[in-house]
mmCIF file of C-alpha atoms in Angstrom:
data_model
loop_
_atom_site.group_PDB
_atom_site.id
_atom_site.type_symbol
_atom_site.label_atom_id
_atom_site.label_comp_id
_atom_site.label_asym_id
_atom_site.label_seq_id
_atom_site.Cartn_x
_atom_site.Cartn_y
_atom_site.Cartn_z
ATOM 1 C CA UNK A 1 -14.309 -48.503 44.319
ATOM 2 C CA UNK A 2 -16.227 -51.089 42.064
ATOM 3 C CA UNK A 3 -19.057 -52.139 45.328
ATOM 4 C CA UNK A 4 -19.374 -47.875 45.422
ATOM 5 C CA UNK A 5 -20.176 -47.243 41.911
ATOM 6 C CA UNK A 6 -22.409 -50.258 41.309
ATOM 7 C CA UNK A 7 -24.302 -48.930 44.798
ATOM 8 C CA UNK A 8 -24.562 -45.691 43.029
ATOM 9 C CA UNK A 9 -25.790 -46.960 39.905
ATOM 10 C CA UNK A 10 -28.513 -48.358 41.709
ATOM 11 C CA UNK A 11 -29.332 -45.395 43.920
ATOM 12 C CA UNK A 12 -29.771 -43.877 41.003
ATOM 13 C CA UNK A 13 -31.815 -46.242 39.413
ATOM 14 C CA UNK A 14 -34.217 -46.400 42.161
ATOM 15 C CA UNK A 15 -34.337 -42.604 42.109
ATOM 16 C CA UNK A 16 -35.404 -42.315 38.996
ATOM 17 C CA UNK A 17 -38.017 -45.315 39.059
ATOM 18 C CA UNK A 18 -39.770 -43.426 42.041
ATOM 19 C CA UNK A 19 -40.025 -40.206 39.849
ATOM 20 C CA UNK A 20 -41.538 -42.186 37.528
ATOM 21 C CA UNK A 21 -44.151 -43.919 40.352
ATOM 22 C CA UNK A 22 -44.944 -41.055 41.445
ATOM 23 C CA UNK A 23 -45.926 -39.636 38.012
ATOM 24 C CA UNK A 24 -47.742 -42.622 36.992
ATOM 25 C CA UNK A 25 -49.741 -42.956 40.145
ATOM 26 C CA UNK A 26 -51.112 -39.427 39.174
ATOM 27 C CA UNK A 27 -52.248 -40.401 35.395
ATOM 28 C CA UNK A 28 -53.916 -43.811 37.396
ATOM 29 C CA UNK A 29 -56.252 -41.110 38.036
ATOM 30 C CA UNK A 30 -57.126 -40.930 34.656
ATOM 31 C CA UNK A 31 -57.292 -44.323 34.191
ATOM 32 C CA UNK A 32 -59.827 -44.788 36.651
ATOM 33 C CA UNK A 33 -62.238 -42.212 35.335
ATOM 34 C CA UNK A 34 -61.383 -44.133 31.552
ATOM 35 C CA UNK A 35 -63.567 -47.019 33.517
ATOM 36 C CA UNK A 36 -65.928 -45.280 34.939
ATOM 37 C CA UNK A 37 -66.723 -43.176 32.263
ATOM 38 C CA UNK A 38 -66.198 -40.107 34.029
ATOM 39 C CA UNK A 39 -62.872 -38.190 31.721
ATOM 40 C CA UNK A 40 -64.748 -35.896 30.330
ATOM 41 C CA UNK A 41 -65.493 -34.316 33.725
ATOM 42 C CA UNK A 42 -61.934 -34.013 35.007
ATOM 43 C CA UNK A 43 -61.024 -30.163 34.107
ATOM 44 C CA UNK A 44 -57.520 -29.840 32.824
ATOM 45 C CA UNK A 45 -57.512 -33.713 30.920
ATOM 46 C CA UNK A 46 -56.021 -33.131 27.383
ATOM 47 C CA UNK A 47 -56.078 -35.455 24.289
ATOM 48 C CA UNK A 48 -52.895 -36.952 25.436
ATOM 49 C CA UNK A 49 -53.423 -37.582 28.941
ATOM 50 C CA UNK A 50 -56.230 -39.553 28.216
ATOM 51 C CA UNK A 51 -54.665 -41.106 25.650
ATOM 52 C CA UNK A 52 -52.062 -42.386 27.803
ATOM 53 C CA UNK A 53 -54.385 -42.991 30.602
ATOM 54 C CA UNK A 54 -56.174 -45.657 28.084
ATOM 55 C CA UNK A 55 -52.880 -47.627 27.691
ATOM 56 C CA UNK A 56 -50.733 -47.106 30.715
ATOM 57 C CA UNK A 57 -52.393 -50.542 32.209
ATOM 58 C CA UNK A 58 -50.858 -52.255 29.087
ATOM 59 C CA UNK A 59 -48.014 -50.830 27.881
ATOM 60 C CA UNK A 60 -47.420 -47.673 28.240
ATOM 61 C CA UNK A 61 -46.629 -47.269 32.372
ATOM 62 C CA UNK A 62 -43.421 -50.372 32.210
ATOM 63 C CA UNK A 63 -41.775 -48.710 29.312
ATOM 64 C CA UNK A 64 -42.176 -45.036 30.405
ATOM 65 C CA UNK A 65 -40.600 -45.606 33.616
ATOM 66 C CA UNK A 66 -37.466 -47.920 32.542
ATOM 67 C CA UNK A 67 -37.078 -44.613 30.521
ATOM 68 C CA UNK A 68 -37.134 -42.634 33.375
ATOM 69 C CA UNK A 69 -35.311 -44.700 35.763
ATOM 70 C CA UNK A 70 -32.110 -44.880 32.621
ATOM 71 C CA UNK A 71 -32.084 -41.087 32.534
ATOM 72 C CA UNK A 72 -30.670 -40.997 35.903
ATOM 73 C CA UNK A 73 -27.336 -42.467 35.479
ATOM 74 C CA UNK A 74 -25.124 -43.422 32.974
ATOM 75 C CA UNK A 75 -26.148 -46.344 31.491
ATOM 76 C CA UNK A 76 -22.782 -47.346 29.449
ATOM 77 C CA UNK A 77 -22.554 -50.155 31.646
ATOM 78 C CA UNK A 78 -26.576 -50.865 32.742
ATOM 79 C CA UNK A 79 -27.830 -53.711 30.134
ATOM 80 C CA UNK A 80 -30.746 -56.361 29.555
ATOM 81 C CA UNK A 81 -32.940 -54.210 31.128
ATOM 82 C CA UNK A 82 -36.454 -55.888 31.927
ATOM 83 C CA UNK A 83 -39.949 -54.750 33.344
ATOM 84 C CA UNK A 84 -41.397 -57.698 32.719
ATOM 85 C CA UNK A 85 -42.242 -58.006 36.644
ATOM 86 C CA UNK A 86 -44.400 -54.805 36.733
ATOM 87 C CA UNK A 87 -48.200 -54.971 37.620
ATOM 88 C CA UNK A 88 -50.449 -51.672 37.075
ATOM 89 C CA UNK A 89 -53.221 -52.084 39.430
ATOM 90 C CA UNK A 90 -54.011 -55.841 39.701
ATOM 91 C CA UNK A 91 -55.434 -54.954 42.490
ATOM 92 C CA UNK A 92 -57.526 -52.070 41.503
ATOM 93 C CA UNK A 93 -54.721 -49.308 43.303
ATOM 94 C CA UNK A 94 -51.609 -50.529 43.677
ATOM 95 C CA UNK A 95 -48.392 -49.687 41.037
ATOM 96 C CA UNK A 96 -45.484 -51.758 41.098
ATOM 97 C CA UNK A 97 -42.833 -51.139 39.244
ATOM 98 C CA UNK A 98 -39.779 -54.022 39.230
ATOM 99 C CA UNK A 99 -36.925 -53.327 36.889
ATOM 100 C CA UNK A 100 -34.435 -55.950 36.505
ATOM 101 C CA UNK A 101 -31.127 -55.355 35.345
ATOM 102 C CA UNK A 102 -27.404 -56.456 34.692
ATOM 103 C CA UNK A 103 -24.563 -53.907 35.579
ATOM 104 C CA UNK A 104 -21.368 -54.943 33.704
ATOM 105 C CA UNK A 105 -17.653 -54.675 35.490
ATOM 106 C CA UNK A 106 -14.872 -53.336 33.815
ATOM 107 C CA UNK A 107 -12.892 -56.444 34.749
ATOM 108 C CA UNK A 108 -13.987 -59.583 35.861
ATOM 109 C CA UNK A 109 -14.708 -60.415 39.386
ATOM 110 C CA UNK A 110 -14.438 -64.203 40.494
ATOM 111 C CA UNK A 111 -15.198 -65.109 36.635
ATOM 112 C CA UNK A 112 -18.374 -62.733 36.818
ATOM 113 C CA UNK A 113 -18.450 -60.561 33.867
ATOM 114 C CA UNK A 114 -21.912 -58.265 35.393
ATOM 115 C CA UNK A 115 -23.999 -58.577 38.350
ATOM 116 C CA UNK A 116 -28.040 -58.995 38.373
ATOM 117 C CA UNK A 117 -29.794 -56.639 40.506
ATOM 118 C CA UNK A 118 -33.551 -55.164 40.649
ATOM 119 C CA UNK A 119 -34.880 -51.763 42.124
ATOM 120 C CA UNK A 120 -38.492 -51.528 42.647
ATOM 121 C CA UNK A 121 -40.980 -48.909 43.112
ATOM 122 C CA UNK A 122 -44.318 -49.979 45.134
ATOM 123 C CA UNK A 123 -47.040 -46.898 45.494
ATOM 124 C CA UNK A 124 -50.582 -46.584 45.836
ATOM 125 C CA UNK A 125 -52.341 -45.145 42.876
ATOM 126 C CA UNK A 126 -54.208 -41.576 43.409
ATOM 127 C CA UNK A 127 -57.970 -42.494 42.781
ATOM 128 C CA UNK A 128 -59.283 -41.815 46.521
ATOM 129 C CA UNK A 129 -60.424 -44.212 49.305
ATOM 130 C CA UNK A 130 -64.077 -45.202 49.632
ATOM 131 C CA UNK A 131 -65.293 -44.661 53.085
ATOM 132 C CA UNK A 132 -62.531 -42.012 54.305
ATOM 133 C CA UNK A 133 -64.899 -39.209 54.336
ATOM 134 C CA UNK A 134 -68.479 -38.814 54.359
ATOM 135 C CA UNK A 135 -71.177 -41.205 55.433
ATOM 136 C CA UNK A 136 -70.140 -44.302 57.284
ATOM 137 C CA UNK A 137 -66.889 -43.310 58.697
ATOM 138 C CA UNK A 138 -68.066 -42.387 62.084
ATOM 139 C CA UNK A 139 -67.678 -46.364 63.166
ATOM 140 C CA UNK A 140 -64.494 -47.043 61.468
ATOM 141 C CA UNK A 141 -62.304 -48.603 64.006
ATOM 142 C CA UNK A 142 -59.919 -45.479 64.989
ATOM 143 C CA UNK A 143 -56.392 -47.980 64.041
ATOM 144 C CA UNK A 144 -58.107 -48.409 60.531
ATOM 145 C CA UNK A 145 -57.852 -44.614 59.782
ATOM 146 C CA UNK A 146 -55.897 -43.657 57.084
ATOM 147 C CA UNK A 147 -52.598 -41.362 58.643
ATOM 148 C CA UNK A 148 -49.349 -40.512 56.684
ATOM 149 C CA UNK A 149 -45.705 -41.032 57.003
ATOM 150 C CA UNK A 150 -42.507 -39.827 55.088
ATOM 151 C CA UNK A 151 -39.715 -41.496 54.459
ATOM 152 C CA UNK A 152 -37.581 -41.810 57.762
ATOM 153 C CA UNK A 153 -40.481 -40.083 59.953
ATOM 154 C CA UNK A 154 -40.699 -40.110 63.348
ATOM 155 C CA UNK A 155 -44.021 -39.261 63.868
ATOM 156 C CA UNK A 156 -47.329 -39.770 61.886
ATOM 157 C CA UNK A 157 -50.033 -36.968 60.372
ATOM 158 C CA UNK A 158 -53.465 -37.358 60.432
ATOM 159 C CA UNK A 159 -53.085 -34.068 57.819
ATOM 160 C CA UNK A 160 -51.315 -34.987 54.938
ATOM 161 C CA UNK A 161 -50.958 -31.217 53.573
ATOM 162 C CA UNK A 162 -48.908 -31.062 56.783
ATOM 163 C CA UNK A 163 -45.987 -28.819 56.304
ATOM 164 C CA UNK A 164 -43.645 -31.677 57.824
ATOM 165 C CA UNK A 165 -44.615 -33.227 54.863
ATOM 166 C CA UNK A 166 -44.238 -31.181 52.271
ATOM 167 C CA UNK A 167 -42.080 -31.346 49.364
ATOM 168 C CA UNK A 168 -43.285 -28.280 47.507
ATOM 169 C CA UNK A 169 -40.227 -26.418 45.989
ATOM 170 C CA UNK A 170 -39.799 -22.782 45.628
ATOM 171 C CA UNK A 171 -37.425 -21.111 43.675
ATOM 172 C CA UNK A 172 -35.415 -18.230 44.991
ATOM 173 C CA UNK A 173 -32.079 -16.986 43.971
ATOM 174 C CA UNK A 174 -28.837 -18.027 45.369
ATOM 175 C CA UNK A 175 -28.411 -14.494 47.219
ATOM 176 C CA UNK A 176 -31.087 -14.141 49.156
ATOM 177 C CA UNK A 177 -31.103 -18.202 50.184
ATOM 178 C CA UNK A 178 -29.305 -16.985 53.590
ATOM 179 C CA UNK A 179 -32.091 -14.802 54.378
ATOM 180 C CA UNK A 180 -34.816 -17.307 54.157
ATOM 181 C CA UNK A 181 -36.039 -19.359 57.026
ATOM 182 C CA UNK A 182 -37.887 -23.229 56.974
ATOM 183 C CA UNK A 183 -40.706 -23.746 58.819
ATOM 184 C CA UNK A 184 -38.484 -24.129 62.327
ATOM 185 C CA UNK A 185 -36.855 -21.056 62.034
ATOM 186 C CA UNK A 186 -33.920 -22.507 60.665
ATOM 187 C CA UNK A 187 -31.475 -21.354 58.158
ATOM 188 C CA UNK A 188 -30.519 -23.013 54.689
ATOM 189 C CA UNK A 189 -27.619 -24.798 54.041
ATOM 190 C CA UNK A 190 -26.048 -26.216 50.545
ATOM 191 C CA UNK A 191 -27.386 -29.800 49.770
ATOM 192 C CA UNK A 192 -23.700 -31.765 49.484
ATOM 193 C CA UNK A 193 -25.357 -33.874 46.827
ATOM 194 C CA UNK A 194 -26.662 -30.934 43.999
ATOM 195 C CA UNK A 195 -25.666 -27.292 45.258
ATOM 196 C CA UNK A 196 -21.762 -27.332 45.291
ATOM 197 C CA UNK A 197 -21.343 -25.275 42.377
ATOM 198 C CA UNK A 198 -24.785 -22.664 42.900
ATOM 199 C CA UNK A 199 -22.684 -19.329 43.397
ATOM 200 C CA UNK A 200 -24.026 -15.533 42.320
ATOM 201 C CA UNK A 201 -26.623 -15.277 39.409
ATOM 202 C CA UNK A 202 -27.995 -18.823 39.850
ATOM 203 C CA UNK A 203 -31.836 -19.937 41.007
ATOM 204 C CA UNK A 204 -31.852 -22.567 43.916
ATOM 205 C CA UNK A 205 -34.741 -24.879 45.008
ATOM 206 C CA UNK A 206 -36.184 -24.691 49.045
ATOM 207 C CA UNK A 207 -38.574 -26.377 50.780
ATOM 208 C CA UNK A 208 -41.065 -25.043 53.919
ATOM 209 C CA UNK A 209 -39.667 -27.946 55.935
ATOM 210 C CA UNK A 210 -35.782 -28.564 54.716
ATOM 211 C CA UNK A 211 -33.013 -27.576 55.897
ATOM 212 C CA UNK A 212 -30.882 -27.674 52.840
ATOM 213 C CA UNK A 213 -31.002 -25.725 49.249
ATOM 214 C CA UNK A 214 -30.933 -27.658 46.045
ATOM 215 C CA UNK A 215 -29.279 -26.441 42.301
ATOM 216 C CA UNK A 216 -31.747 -29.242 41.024
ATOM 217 C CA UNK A 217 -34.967 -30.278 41.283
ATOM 218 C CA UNK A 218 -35.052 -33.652 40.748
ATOM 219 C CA UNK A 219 -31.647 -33.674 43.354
ATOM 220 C CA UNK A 220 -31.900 -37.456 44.490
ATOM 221 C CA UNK A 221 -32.179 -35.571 48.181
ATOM 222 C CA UNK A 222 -35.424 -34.417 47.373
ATOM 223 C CA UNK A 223 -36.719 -37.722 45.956
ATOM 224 C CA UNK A 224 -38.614 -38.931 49.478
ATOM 225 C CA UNK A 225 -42.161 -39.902 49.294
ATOM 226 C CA UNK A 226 -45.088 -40.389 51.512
ATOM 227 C CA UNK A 227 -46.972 -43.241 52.483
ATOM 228 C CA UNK A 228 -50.558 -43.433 53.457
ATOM 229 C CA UNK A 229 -50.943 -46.316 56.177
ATOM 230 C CA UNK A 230 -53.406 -47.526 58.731
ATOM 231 C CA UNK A 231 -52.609 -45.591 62.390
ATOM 232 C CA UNK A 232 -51.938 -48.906 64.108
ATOM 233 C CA UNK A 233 -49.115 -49.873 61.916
ATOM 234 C CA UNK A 234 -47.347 -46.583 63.368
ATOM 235 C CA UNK A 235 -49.274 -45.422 66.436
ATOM 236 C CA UNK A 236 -46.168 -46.395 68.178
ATOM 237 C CA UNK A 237 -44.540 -43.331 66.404
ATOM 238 C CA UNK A 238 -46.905 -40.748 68.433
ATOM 239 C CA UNK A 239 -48.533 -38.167 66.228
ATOM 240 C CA UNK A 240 -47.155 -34.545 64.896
ATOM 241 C CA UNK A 241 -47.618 -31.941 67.503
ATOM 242 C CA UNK A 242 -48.335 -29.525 64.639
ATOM 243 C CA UNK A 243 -51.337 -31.516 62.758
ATOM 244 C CA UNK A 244 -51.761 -34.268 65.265
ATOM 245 C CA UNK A 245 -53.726 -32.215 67.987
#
């Protein structure tokens, strides 16, 4: 059982480190218009978003997501926990997050007391893409364009509001869950991971595209991302009938 629980431990780990990615590459947004001067424009930007924005590059981004990341499992046995690895855009867009970390056995194995291992989340930060729209982009090669991909696709989308791709959950009660429908016309059944204990007078979580309900949000089932890559790393895939043309 030991190999299973330290596997979980991990899976858990690198759930919660993309939940915090994924946040993070949102505030980069802020960040960016800290540079540029811009803040003040962005509707909705309160004291402490900015606030945050202003430090995330230094300090703030590492340490909010090894928080994050810990809240996911139980972290009795997770110690000497380091971010030290983690870059926020030293590139300009890209956030890595690299947590390193020791996970101790309750015995030891082959005189090994813990075991080092790292989970790392990789995204690209949400501040746009000169030269995707607008002028110029009419002699872009076509395999630069920008398409999309989730995790474990098999096709691409030029669109990436594609429903395919969408993760957006709605919240419906446990009774009427058999009477809703995805987007294929398919029925919803109980995620094995979050819903085994929904039952009468409880709120479940659906998405347009899924074919399973969740009892929790931030179920680890529901914790796929997208990419945005250039079309000739994945032409091969063919595009989505429904946003692809």
């Amino acid at each position: 059982m030991l190999p299973a629980k330290i596997m979980m431990t991990e899976r858990k780990l690198q759930a919660g480190l993309e939940a915090a990615g994924e946040e993070l590459s949102q505030y980069a947004y802020l960040l960016d218009s800290v540079e540029q001067g811009n803040l003040d424009g962005i509707p909705g930007a309160g004291e402490t978003a900015k606030a945050f924005s202003q430090n995330a590059a230094a300090v703030a981004a590492p340490l909010y997501a090894r928080s994050r990341a810990l809240a996911y499992c139980d972290t009795a046995n997770v110690s000497h926990v380091s971010m030290l690895g983690s870059s926020v855009r030293e590139d300009g867009e890209t956030l890595d997050l690299v947590m390193d970390y020791e996970i101790s056995f309750p015995f030891p194995v082959l005189g090994l007391s813990s075991l080092h291992r790292t989970v790392r989340s990789r995204r690209r930060c949400w501040i746009g893409r000169e030269g995707r729209y607008g002028e110029g982009t009419d002699h872009v090669d076509e395999d630069e364009r920008i398409v999309y991909v989730g995790r474990n696709s098999t096709r691409y989308h030029p669109d990436r509001s594609c429903h395919y791709l969408s993760n957006k959950l709605t919240a419906v009660s446990w009774e009427s869950v058999s009477n809703k429908r995805n987007t294929d016309g398919s029925k919803y059944y109980p995620c094995s991971a979050c819903a085994k204990g929904a039952g009468k007078g409880s709120t479940v979580y659906i998405m347009p595209s899924g074919g399973k309900y969740h009892a929790l949000q931030d179920c680890k089932a529901i914790m796929a991302y997208v990419r945005a890559v250039k079309l000739k790393e994945v032409k091969h895939l063919g595009a989505c009938s429904y946003c692809g043309g």
